[in-house]
Each structure stands twice: as structure tokens, then as C-alpha cells.
């Protein structure tokens, strides 16, 4: 029976492909939410110049889409090192110090994600009876994408912490010299 071979370094394995699919889904959700915000704001602006009353639901849908955009993109930003971060520590010459500072920071993000997950569950549970003022949808439905986003945030931060502990710090393009590959 032939032995199963590991994929060569640089080629994603099964988990890498699954993560890539989840990332694409989250980016699509974020893009749809962003386009929804844009369309609703344009529609609100257009309504000011049209006769008759405006559509009250445009503002409510834009606010919900902003919430969904924020939390759908959070996990992706953590795993791609695209989140807001102070990179002053990354300039420390000792890469072991940088590695462990990044691990601790990612664990704090993961703990925050776990706390947000608990609160999102509580919101979904407690807001079932309340409906949005204009659209009339249950508020618990509004918080389901938030729950999915914070679960993704927590899981991705934990995975990133393990990967940084194992492989070294995440470096941005500004942290390395492209001509030599040396860490700056």
C-alpha cells in the first residue's frame, strides 16, 4: 500500500484549501454587505430629490449591513495580518521576542473573540421576540452573522497564534527587504 505523502511546502493541504474557501465566503459576505451599504446610501440620497416619501427601510438595512461587514471581515483580517496593529515591536531585532509578543497578542484577540461569541449567543437568545422597527425581522436573525464572524475571529486567532509560535512571527512586506529577503 503506498504511503500518503505530505504536500510540498508552499502547497496548501486539505485544511489550507478549506480555510481558503471559508476566507472566500467571508470576503463575499463582506463585499455584499459593502455593496448593500453603498446602494442604500445612494438610494437615500436619491430619495431626497424625488417627490413622495422616502423608504425608511434603506437606513435600517444599511446599518445592519455595516454590522455584518464588520464582523464578517474580522476573521479574515486576523489571519491575513490585515488588522490594525502596532508594529513597533516587529522592529525589534530579536525575532524570538517578536514571535512571543505576536503570540500573546493573538491569544488576547482569541480571548476577545470567545467573549464576543458568548455575548452574540446571548443576544441571539434574548432578542428573539424583538423585531426591527422598519423591516420587522427578528433581531436574533440580525445577530447570526455576527456570531459566525466572531467564531471565525476566535478560531483564526487561535490558529494564527499556534502558527506564529511554531513558525515564527508574521511579517508584513515592510518588515523584509525584498531584494535580499532579510528581516529589517
Coordinates of C-alpha atoms in Angstrom, one line a residue:
X1 CA 0.0 0.0 0.0
X2 CA 1.5 3.4 -1.0
X3 CA 2.3 5.8 1.8
X4 CA 0.4 9.1 1.9
X5 CA 2.8 11.9 1.1
X6 CA 2.5 15.3 2.6
X7 CA 2.1 18.1 0.1
X8 CA 5.3 20.0 -0.6
X9 CA 5.8 23.2 1.4
X10 CA 4.0 26.1 -0.2
X11 CA 1.2 23.9 -1.5
X12 CA -1.9 24.0 0.7
X13 CA -3.1 20.8 2.2
X14 CA -6.8 19.9 2.8
X15 CA -7.0 22.3 5.7
X16 CA -5.5 25.1 3.7
X17 CA -8.0 24.6 0.9
X18 CA -10.9 24.6 3.5
X19 CA -9.5 27.8 5.0
X20 CA -9.2 29.4 1.6
X21 CA -12.9 28.5 0.8
X22 CA -14.0 29.9 4.2
X23 CA -12.0 33.1 3.5
X24 CA -13.6 33.5 0.1
X25 CA -17.1 33.1 1.6
X26 CA -16.3 35.7 4.3
X27 CA -14.9 38.1 1.7
X28 CA -18.0 37.6 -0.5
X29 CA -20.3 38.3 2.6
X30 CA -18.3 41.4 3.3
X31 CA -18.4 42.5 -0.3
X32 CA -22.2 42.0 -0.5
X33 CA -22.6 44.0 2.8
X34 CA -20.4 46.8 1.4
X35 CA -22.4 46.9 -1.9
X36 CA -25.6 46.9 0.1
X37 CA -24.4 49.9 2.2
X38 CA -23.4 51.8 -0.9
X39 CA -26.7 51.1 -2.7
X40 CA -28.8 52.0 0.4
X41 CA -26.9 55.3 0.9
X42 CA -27.2 56.2 -2.8
X43 CA -30.9 55.3 -2.6
X44 CA -31.3 57.5 0.4
X45 CA -29.6 60.4 -1.3
X46 CA -31.8 59.9 -4.4
X47 CA -34.9 59.9 -2.3
X48 CA -34.3 63.5 -1.2
X49 CA -34.8 64.7 -4.8
X50 CA -37.8 62.6 -5.7
X51 CA -41.4 63.5 -4.9
X52 CA -43.1 61.5 -2.2
X53 CA -41.9 59.9 0.9
X54 CA -38.7 58.0 1.2
X55 CA -38.1 54.4 2.1
X56 CA -37.4 54.0 5.8
X57 CA -36.0 50.6 5.4
X58 CA -32.9 51.8 3.5
X59 CA -31.3 53.2 6.6
X60 CA -32.1 50.2 8.7
X61 CA -30.7 47.8 6.1
X62 CA -27.6 49.9 5.7
X63 CA -27.0 49.8 9.5
X64 CA -27.4 46.0 9.6
X65 CA -25.1 45.6 6.6
X66 CA -22.4 47.7 8.4
X67 CA -22.6 45.3 11.4
X68 CA -22.4 42.3 9.1
X69 CA -19.5 43.8 7.1
X70 CA -17.5 44.5 10.3
X71 CA -17.8 41.0 11.8
X72 CA -17.6 39.1 8.5
X73 CA -14.2 40.6 7.7
X74 CA -12.8 40.4 11.3
X75 CA -11.6 36.8 11.0
X76 CA -10.1 37.3 7.5
X77 CA -8.2 40.4 8.7
X78 CA -6.7 38.4 11.7
X79 CA -5.5 35.5 9.5
X80 CA -4.1 37.7 6.8
X81 CA -2.4 40.1 9.2
X82 CA -4.5 42.9 7.8
X83 CA -6.0 44.1 11.1
X84 CA -4.9 47.3 12.8
X85 CA -1.8 46.6 14.8
X86 CA 1.1 48.5 16.3
X87 CA 4.1 47.1 14.5
X88 CA 6.7 48.9 16.6
X89 CA 7.5 45.5 18.3
X90 CA 8.1 44.0 14.9
X91 CA 11.2 46.2 14.5
X92 CA 12.9 44.5 17.5
X93 CA 16.0 42.6 16.2
X94 CA 15.4 39.6 18.3
X95 CA 12.8 37.6 16.4
X96 CA 12.0 35.4 19.4
X97 CA 10.7 38.4 21.3
X98 CA 8.7 39.4 18.3
X99 CA 7.3 35.9 18.0
X100 CA 6.1 35.7 21.6
X101 CA 4.7 39.2 21.6
X102 CA 2.6 38.3 18.5
X103 CA 1.5 35.0 20.1
X104 CA 0.3 36.9 23.2
X105 CA -1.4 39.5 21.1
X106 CA -3.2 36.8 19.1
X107 CA -4.2 35.0 22.3
X108 CA -5.7 38.2 23.6
X109 CA -7.6 38.6 20.2
X110 CA -8.8 35.0 20.6
X111 CA -10.0 35.5 24.1
X112 CA -11.8 38.6 23.0
X113 CA -13.4 36.6 20.2
X114 CA -14.5 34.0 22.7
X115 CA -16.1 36.7 24.9
X116 CA -17.8 38.2 21.8
X117 CA -19.1 34.7 20.9
X118 CA -20.6 34.3 24.3
X119 CA -22.3 37.7 24.0
X120 CA -23.5 37.0 20.5
X121 CA -25.1 33.8 21.7
X122 CA -26.8 35.8 24.5
X123 CA -28.1 38.4 22.0
X124 CA -29.5 35.8 19.7
X125 CA -31.2 34.1 22.6
X126 CA -32.5 37.2 24.3
X127 CA -33.6 39.1 21.1
X128 CA -35.9 36.5 19.6
X129 CA -39.1 38.3 20.5
X130 CA -37.9 41.8 19.4
X131 CA -38.3 42.8 15.7
X132 CA -36.5 45.5 13.8
X133 CA -38.6 48.7 13.7
X134 CA -39.0 49.0 9.9
X135 CA -38.2 45.7 8.3
X136 CA -39.9 43.7 11.0
X137 CA -37.3 40.9 11.0
X138 CA -36.4 39.3 14.3
X139 CA -33.3 40.9 15.8
X140 CA -31.9 37.5 16.6
X141 CA -31.6 37.0 12.9
X142 CA -29.5 40.2 12.7
X143 CA -27.0 38.8 15.2
X144 CA -26.5 35.4 13.5
X145 CA -23.9 36.8 11.0
X146 CA -22.2 38.5 14.0
X147 CA -22.0 35.1 15.8
X148 CA -20.4 33.5 12.7
X149 CA -18.0 36.3 12.4
X150 CA -16.8 36.3 16.0
X151 CA -16.5 32.5 16.0
X152 CA -14.3 32.8 12.9
X153 CA -12.3 35.6 14.6
X154 CA -11.6 33.4 17.7
X155 CA -10.7 30.3 15.7
X156 CA -8.5 32.1 13.2
X157 CA -6.7 34.0 16.1
X158 CA -6.0 30.7 17.9
X159 CA -4.7 29.1 14.7
X160 CA -2.6 32.1 13.9
X161 CA -1.2 32.0 17.5
X162 CA -0.2 28.4 17.1
X163 CA 1.4 29.0 13.6
X164 CA 3.3 32.0 14.9
X165 CA 4.6 30.0 17.9
X166 CA 5.6 27.2 15.6
X167 CA 6.9 29.0 12.5
X168 CA 8.0 32.5 13.7
X169 CA 6.4 35.9 13.6
X170 CA 4.1 37.1 10.8
X171 CA 6.0 39.8 8.9
X172 CA 4.5 42.3 6.6
X173 CA 6.0 43.4 3.3
X174 CA 7.5 46.4 5.1
X175 CA 9.4 44.1 7.6
X176 CA 11.6 42.5 4.9
X177 CA 14.0 43.7 2.3
X178 CA 12.6 42.3 -1.0
X179 CA 15.9 42.2 -2.7
X180 CA 17.7 40.1 -0.1
X181 CA 14.8 38.6 1.9
X182 CA 16.4 39.9 5.1
X183 CA 14.3 40.9 8.1
X184 CA 14.7 44.6 8.7

